[in-house]
Each structure stands twice: as C-alpha cells, then as structure tokens.
Coordinates of C-alpha atoms and ligand atoms in Angstrom, one line a residue:
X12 CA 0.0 0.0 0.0
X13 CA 1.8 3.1 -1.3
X14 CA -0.3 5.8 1.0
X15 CA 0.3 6.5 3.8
X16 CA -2.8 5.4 7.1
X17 CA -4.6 4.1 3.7
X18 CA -8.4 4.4 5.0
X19 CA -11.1 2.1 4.9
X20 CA -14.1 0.1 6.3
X21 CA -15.0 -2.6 8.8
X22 CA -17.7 -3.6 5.6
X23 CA -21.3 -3.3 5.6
X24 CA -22.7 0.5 4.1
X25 CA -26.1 1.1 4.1
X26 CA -28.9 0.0 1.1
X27 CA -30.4 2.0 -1.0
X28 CA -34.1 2.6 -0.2
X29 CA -35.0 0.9 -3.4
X30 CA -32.8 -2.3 -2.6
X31 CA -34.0 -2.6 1.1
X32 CA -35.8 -1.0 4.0
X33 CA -32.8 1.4 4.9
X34 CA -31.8 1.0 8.7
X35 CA -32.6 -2.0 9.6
X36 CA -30.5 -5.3 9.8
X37 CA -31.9 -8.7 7.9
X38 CA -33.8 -6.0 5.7
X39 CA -36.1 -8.3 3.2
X40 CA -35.0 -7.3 -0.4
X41 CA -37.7 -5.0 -2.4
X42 CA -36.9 -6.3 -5.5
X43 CA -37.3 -10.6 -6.8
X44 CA -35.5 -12.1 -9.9
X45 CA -33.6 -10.7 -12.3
X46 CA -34.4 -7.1 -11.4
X47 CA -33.1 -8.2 -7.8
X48 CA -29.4 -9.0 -9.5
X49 CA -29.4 -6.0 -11.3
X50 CA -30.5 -3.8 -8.0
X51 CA -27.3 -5.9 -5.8
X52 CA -25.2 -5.1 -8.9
X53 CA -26.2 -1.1 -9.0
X54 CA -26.1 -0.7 -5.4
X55 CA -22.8 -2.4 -5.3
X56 CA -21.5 0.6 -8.3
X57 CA -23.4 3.2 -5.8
X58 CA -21.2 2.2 -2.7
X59 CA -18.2 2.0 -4.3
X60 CA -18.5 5.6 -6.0
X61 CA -19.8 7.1 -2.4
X62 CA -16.5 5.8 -1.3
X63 CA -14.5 7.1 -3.7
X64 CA -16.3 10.0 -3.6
X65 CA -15.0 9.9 0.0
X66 CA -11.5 9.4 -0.5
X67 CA -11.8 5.8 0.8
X68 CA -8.5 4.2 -0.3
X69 CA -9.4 0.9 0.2
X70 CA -13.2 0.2 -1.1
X71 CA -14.8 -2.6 -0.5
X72 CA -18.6 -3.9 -1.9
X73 CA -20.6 -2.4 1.0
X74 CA -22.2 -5.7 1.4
X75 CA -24.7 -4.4 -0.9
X76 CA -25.3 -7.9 -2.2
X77 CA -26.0 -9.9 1.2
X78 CA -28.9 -9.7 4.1
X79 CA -26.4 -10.5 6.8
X80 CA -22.4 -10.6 6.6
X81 CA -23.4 -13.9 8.2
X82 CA -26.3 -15.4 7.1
X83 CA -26.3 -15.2 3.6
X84 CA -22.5 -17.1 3.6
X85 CA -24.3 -19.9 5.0
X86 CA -26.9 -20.0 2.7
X87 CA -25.0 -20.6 -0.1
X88 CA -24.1 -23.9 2.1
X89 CA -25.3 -28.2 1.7
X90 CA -25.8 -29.2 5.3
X91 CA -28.0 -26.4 6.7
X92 CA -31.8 -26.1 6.9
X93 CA -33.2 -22.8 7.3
X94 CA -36.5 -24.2 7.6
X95 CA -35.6 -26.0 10.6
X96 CA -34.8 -23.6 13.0
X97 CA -34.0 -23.7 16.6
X98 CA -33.4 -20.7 19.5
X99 CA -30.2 -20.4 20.6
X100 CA -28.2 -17.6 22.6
X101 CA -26.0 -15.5 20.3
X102 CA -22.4 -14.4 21.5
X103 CA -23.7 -15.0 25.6
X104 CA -26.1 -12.4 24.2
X105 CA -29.4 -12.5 23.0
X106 CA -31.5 -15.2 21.5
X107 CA -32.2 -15.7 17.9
X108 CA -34.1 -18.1 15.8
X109 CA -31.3 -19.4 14.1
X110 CA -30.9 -22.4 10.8
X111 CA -29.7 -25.8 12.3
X112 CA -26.8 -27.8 10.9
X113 CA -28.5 -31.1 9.7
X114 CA -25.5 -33.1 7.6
X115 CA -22.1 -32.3 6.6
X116 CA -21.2 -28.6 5.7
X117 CA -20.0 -28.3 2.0
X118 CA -19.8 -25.4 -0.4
X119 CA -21.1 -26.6 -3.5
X120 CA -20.1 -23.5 -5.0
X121 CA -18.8 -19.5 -5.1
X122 CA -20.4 -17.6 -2.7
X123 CA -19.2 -14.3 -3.3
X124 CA -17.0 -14.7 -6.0
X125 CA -18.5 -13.1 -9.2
X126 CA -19.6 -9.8 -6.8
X127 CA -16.1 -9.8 -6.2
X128 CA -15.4 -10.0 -10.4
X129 CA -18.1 -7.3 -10.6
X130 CA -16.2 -5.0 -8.3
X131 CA -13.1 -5.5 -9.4
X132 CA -13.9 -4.5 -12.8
X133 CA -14.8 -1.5 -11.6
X134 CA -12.2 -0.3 -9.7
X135 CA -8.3 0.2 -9.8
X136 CA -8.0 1.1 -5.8
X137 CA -7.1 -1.6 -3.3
X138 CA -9.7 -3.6 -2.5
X139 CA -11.1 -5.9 1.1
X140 CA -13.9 -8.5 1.1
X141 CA -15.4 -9.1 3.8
X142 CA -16.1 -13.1 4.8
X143 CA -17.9 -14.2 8.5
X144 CA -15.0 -15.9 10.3
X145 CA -15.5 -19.8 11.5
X146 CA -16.0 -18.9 15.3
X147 CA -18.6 -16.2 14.3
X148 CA -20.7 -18.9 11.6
X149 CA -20.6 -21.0 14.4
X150 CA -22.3 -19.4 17.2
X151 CA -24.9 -18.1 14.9
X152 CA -26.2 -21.4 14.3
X153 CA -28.0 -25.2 16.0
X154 CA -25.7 -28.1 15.2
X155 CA -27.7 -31.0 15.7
X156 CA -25.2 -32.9 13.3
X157 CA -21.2 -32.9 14.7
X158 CA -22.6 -31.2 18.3
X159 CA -19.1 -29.9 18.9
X160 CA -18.4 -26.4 18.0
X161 CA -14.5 -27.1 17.0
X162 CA -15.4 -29.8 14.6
X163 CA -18.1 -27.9 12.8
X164 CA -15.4 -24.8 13.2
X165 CA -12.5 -26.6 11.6
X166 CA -15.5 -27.8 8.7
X167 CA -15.9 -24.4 8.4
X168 CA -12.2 -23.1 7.9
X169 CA -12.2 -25.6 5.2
X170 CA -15.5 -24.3 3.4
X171 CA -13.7 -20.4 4.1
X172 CA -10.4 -21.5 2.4
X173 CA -11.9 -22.3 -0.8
X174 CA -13.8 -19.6 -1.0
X175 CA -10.9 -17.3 -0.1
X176 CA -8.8 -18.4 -2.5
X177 CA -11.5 -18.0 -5.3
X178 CA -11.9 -14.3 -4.0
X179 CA -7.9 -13.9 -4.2
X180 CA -7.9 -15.4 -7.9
X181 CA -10.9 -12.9 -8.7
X182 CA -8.2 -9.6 -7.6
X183 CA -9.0 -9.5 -4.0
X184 CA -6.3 -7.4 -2.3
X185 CA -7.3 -8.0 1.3
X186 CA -9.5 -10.8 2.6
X187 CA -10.9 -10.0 5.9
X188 CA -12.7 -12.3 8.4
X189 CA -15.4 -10.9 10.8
X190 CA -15.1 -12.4 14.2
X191 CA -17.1 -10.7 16.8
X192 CA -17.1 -14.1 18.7
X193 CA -13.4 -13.3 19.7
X194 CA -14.6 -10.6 21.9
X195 CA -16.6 -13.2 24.0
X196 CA -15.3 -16.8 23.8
X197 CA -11.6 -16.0 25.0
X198 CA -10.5 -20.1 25.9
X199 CA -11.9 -21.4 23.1
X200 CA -10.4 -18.5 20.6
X201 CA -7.3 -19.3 22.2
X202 CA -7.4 -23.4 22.2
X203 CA -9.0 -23.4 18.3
X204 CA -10.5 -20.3 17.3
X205 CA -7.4 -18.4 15.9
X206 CA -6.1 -21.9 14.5
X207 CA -9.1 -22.3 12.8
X208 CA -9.1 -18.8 11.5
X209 CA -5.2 -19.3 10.3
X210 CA -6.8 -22.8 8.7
X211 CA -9.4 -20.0 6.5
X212 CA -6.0 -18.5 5.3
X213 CA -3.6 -21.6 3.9
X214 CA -2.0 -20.9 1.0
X215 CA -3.2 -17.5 0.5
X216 CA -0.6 -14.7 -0.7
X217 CA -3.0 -11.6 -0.8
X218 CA -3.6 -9.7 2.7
X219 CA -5.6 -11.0 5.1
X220 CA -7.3 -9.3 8.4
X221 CA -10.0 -10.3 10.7
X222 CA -12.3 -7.9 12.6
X223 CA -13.0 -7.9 16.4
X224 CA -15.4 -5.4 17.6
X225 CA -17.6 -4.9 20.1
X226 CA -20.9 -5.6 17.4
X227 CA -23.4 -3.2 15.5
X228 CA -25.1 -0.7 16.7
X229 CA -28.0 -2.5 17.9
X230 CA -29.8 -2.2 21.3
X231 CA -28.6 -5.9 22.3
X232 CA -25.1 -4.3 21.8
X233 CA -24.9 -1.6 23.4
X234 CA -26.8 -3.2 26.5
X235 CA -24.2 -5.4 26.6
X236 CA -21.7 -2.7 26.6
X237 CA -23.1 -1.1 29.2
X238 CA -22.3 -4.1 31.5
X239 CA -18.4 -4.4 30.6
X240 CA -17.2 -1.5 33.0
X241 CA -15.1 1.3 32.8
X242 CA -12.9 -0.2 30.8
X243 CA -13.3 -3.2 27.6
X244 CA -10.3 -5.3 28.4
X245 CA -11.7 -8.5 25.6
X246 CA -9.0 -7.6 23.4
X247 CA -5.9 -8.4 25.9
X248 CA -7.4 -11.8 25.9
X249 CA -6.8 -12.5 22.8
X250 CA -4.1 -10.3 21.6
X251 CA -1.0 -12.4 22.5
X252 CA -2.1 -15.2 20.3
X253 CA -2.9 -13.2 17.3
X254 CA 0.3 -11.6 17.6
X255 CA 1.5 -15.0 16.9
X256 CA -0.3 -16.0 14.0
X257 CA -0.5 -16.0 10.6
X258 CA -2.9 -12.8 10.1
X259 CA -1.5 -10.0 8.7
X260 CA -3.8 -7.1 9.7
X261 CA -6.0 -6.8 13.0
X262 CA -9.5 -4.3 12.8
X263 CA -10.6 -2.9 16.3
X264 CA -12.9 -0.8 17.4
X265 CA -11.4 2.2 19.1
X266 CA -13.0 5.4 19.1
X267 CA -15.6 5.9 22.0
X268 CA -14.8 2.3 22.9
X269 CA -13.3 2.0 26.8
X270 CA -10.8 -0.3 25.4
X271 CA -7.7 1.1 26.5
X272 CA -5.7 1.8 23.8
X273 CA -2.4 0.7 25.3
X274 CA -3.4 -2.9 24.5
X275 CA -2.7 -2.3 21.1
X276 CA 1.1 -2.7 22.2
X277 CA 0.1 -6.6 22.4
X278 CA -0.7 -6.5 18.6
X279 CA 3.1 -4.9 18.0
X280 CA 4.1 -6.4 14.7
X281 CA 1.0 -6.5 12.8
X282 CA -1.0 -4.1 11.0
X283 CA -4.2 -2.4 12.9
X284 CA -7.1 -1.5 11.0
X285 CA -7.9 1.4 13.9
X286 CA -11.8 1.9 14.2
X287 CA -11.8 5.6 14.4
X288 CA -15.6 6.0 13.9
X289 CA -18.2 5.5 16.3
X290 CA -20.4 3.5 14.1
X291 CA -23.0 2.9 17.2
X292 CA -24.2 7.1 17.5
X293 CA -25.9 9.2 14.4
X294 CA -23.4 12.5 16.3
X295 CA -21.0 12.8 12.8
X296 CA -17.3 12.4 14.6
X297 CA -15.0 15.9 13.7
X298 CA -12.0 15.5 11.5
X299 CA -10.0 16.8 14.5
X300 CA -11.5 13.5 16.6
X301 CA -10.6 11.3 14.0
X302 CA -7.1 12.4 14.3
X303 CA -7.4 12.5 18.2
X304 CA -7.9 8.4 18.0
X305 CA -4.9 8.0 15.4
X306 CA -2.5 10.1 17.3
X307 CA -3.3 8.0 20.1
X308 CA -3.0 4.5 18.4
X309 CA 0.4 5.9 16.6
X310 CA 1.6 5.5 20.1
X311 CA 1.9 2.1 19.9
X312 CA 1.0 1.1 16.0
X313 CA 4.3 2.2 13.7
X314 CA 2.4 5.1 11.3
X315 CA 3.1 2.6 8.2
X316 CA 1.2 -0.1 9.6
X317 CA -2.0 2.2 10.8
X318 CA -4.7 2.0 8.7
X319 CA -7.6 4.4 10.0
X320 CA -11.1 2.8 9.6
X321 CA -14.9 2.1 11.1
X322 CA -15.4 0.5 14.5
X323 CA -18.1 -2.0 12.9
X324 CA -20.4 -2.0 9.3
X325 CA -22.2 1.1 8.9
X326 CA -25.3 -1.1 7.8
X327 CA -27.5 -0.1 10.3
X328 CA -27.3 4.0 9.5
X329 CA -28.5 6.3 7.2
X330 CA -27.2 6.8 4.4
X331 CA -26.5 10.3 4.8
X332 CA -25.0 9.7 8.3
X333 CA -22.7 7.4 6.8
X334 CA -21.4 9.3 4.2
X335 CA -20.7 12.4 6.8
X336 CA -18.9 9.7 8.9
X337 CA -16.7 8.8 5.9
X338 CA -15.5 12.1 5.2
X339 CA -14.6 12.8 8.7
X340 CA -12.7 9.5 8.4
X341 CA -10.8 10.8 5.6
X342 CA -10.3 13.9 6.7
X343 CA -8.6 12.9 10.1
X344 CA -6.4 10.6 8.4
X345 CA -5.2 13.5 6.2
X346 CA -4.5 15.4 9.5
X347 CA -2.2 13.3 10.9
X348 CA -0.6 12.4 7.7
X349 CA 0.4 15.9 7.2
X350 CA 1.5 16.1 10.6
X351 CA 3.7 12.9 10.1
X352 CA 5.2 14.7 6.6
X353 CA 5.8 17.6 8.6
Ligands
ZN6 ZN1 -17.9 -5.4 13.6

C-alpha cells in the first residue's frame, strides 16, 4: 500500500431505499429475480462511488449484495436447513431463531466470487472483502449434526479457504474475516479459534485481516456494553495469540470504545485497522476527533502499519449519516498524515 494510514471500512454501508428498508438489519429485499441481481449489482456501483467520492482508499462492496455478513454465507451452504430452525443464545447475548446444521457442511459453490469479479472491474483502488470468520458462523447457528463447536469450526475453515482463495484469484487485495465471537469466547479463541481462523487463510498470498469489535449498533449491543465497566479489556485476551499467528492485519474498534488503547502494544508487529468511527451514534465524529484516535494509536501502532477505519459495518445507519462519517474519516487521516510529513 503506497499511502500513507490508507483508509477504509469494517464492511457493511447502508442500502439503497429501493434495494432494502434502509436501517434496519436482515432488511427483506424489495426487488425478486432478475431485477433483484441487477438492484445488488447497481447498489454495489453506488457504494463504491460514495467511497470514492470519500477518499476511501481501500473500497470494498458495501455488502450491498448480502442480508447479513453472516447469514447469507451460509446459505450458499449443503448441510443447513433454514426451515428447521431452533433458538439459541448468540455471542452469551441475546436469543435468535437461528438455521440448524442437519448433515455435513460443504460449499457446492462461489459464494461471493463473481460480486467480487463485478467489483473488481470497476475499480483500480485496493480492494477488502469481507467473509464471517469460522468462530462467528458457528455461534450463529443449532448443530444437531457434529454437536461440537470445533469440529463444525475446523469444517468451516475448510469451506472459508476455498472460497478465499477463489476471491484472491478474482483480484481480492485484502481478505478480511469478521469475528465478533473473539470478543466473548476468549478459551476457546485461544485453544482453536485463531487456528481455525489461520486454517481459513492456507495458501493465501494476498492480505488478510480479521475484525474484532464490540458488534453493531443494535440495542442488544450496546446493552451489553453497558455491563463491561469502565474499561473493555476483551482484546488483551486475545491479543497475545494473534500476535503470533498467521494474520496480517487486525481491525478494532477504538473510538468511543473504553478499550484502552495501550493494549494495542500486544498487537506490535501487525497491521491495525484502527476503528476511528463510532459507528453505534448518528453524532458525525470531527475531522479533529478522527485524528485524536490516530495520534493515540500511533503511540503504539508504527504510522506505516495504521490504517484508520470504522469500528463496525455502517449497515445499520443512514445513508447520509454514513457518508458524513466517511468524510470525517478521511479527513482525520489527512490530518495526521500531514502532521507525520511535517
Ligand atoms: Zn464489527
């Protein structure tokens, strides 16, 4: 990456009003059929060109073509029934009716990969695609097949793989795997969860980066936050172990988080994807608070290595919200880069 605290985002940007009801998560599609590709595909253009627009420098799809950055992987799956569904607790959370895991987990084939094609084509810039990590898919589902999370994880990793390398072949610059699940299940990330994760990523020679936040914006979230104290210390959990591994860039959430932001020192080594946008409030953050969070990750991230970003998908927002958000996003990163050229 050439520029200097490159920006970008955790994924998700929000729908078009004529793809989706805007604001709202799992939003049923307005349009069916062929008019429903071309809407994805045109959505998918629109996001890209609002973050260009924005001075993103690495762009990603927006999501625009998936319900859920978990859900709709798994539908693309053999070995899950979304008929048969059962209520399980997600992330120690909150409950959801969730697809059960009813015969061996397969891919029979791309997911993601011709969106990926689609994008490509229409960009030169760097660009991340986002993909749920193993731990994550997990807990969002019943197994009532293997009944043992690992074993379904590690099935999982393998399904990820392919897929990932199929994205890579297609252009993808930086694969990225959302693990929210980090941020709760810290024995199990540590005894298979980041193994699992590194499984996802064998044989791959583009970037890869996974994303640990603290979840959207949604009321289940931020209750849950509101339990954690005066200060989130999840990440120190898990840090020393990713330092380790195989992933080349780590995506936290940082501004307005309590995490305290000397943890990133157990990271020292990789690249951090720094969420500098509170993606949890409508209140559009200043340019100047952008650069407030960056300054204080530079402390302990080296400036080439810092790349400023989102605390979470912006899904859940307006449109217009989101937008402001990425223009602050840009312009603190230009802040500090002048002051770093100074
Ligand atoms: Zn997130």
């Amino acid at each position: 990456m050439k520029t200097l605290l490159p920006t970008s985002t955790a994924g998700s940007l929000p729908k078009p009003s004529w793809l989706a009801e805007p604001e709202k998560l799992w939003s049923p599609w307005k349009l069916e059929g062929d008019a429903l590709i071309d809407g994805k595909h045109d959505a998918l253009r629109v996001a890209l060109q609002e973050q260009q627009v924005a001075g993103v420098d690495i762009v990603s799809d927006g999501e625009q073509t998936r319900q859920h950055f978990v859900t709709t992987f798994i539908e693309h799956l053999n070995g899950v029934d979304f008929e048969k569904r059962e209520t399980v607790t997600i992330r120690n959370r909150y409950e959801a009716s969730v697809p059960s895991v009813v015969g061996p987990v397969s891919r029979p084939k791309s997911v993601f990969v011709e969106d990926a094609k689609f994008l490509r084509k229409q960009t030169d810039k760097p660009i991340k695609w986002a993909l749920p990590g193993p731990m994550t898919m997990i807990d969002t589902l019943y197994d009532g097949y293997y009944q043992d999370r690992e074993k379904l994880a590690w099935e999982f990793a393998k399904i990820l793989n392919q897929e990932a390398k199929e994205l890579e072949a297609a252009g993808v610059d930086i694969i990225q795997f959302d693990e929210p699940a980090f941020n709760v299940f810290f024995d199990e990330v540590n005894e298979w969860g980041i193994a699992t994760l590194e499984r996802a990523i064998e044989g791959l020679k583009c970037e890869t980066a996974v994303h640990i936040c603290y979840g959207y914006g949604i009321k289940a979230n931020t209750d849950w936050k509101k339990t954690l104290g005066s200060e989130w210390r999840q990440y120190e959990e898990v840090f020393p172990k990713l330092q380790q591994s195989n992933i080349d860039i780590i995506s936290l959430e940082c501004h307005n988080s309590r995490v305290p932001i000397e943890l990133l020192s157990l990271i020292r080594g990789k690249k951090v994807m720094v969420g500098a946008i509170d993606v949890a409030t409508n209140t559009i953050e200043t340019p100047e608070e952008v650069a407030d969070t960056l300054r204080e990750a530079l402390k302990y991230v080296d400036a080439d290595k810092l790349y400023p970003c989102t605390n979470c998908g912006m899904a859940p927002l307006s449109r217009e919200v989101a937008t402001a958000k990425l223009n602050a996003l840009s312009a603190g990163a230009e802040i500090i880069r002048k002051e770093l050229s100074a």
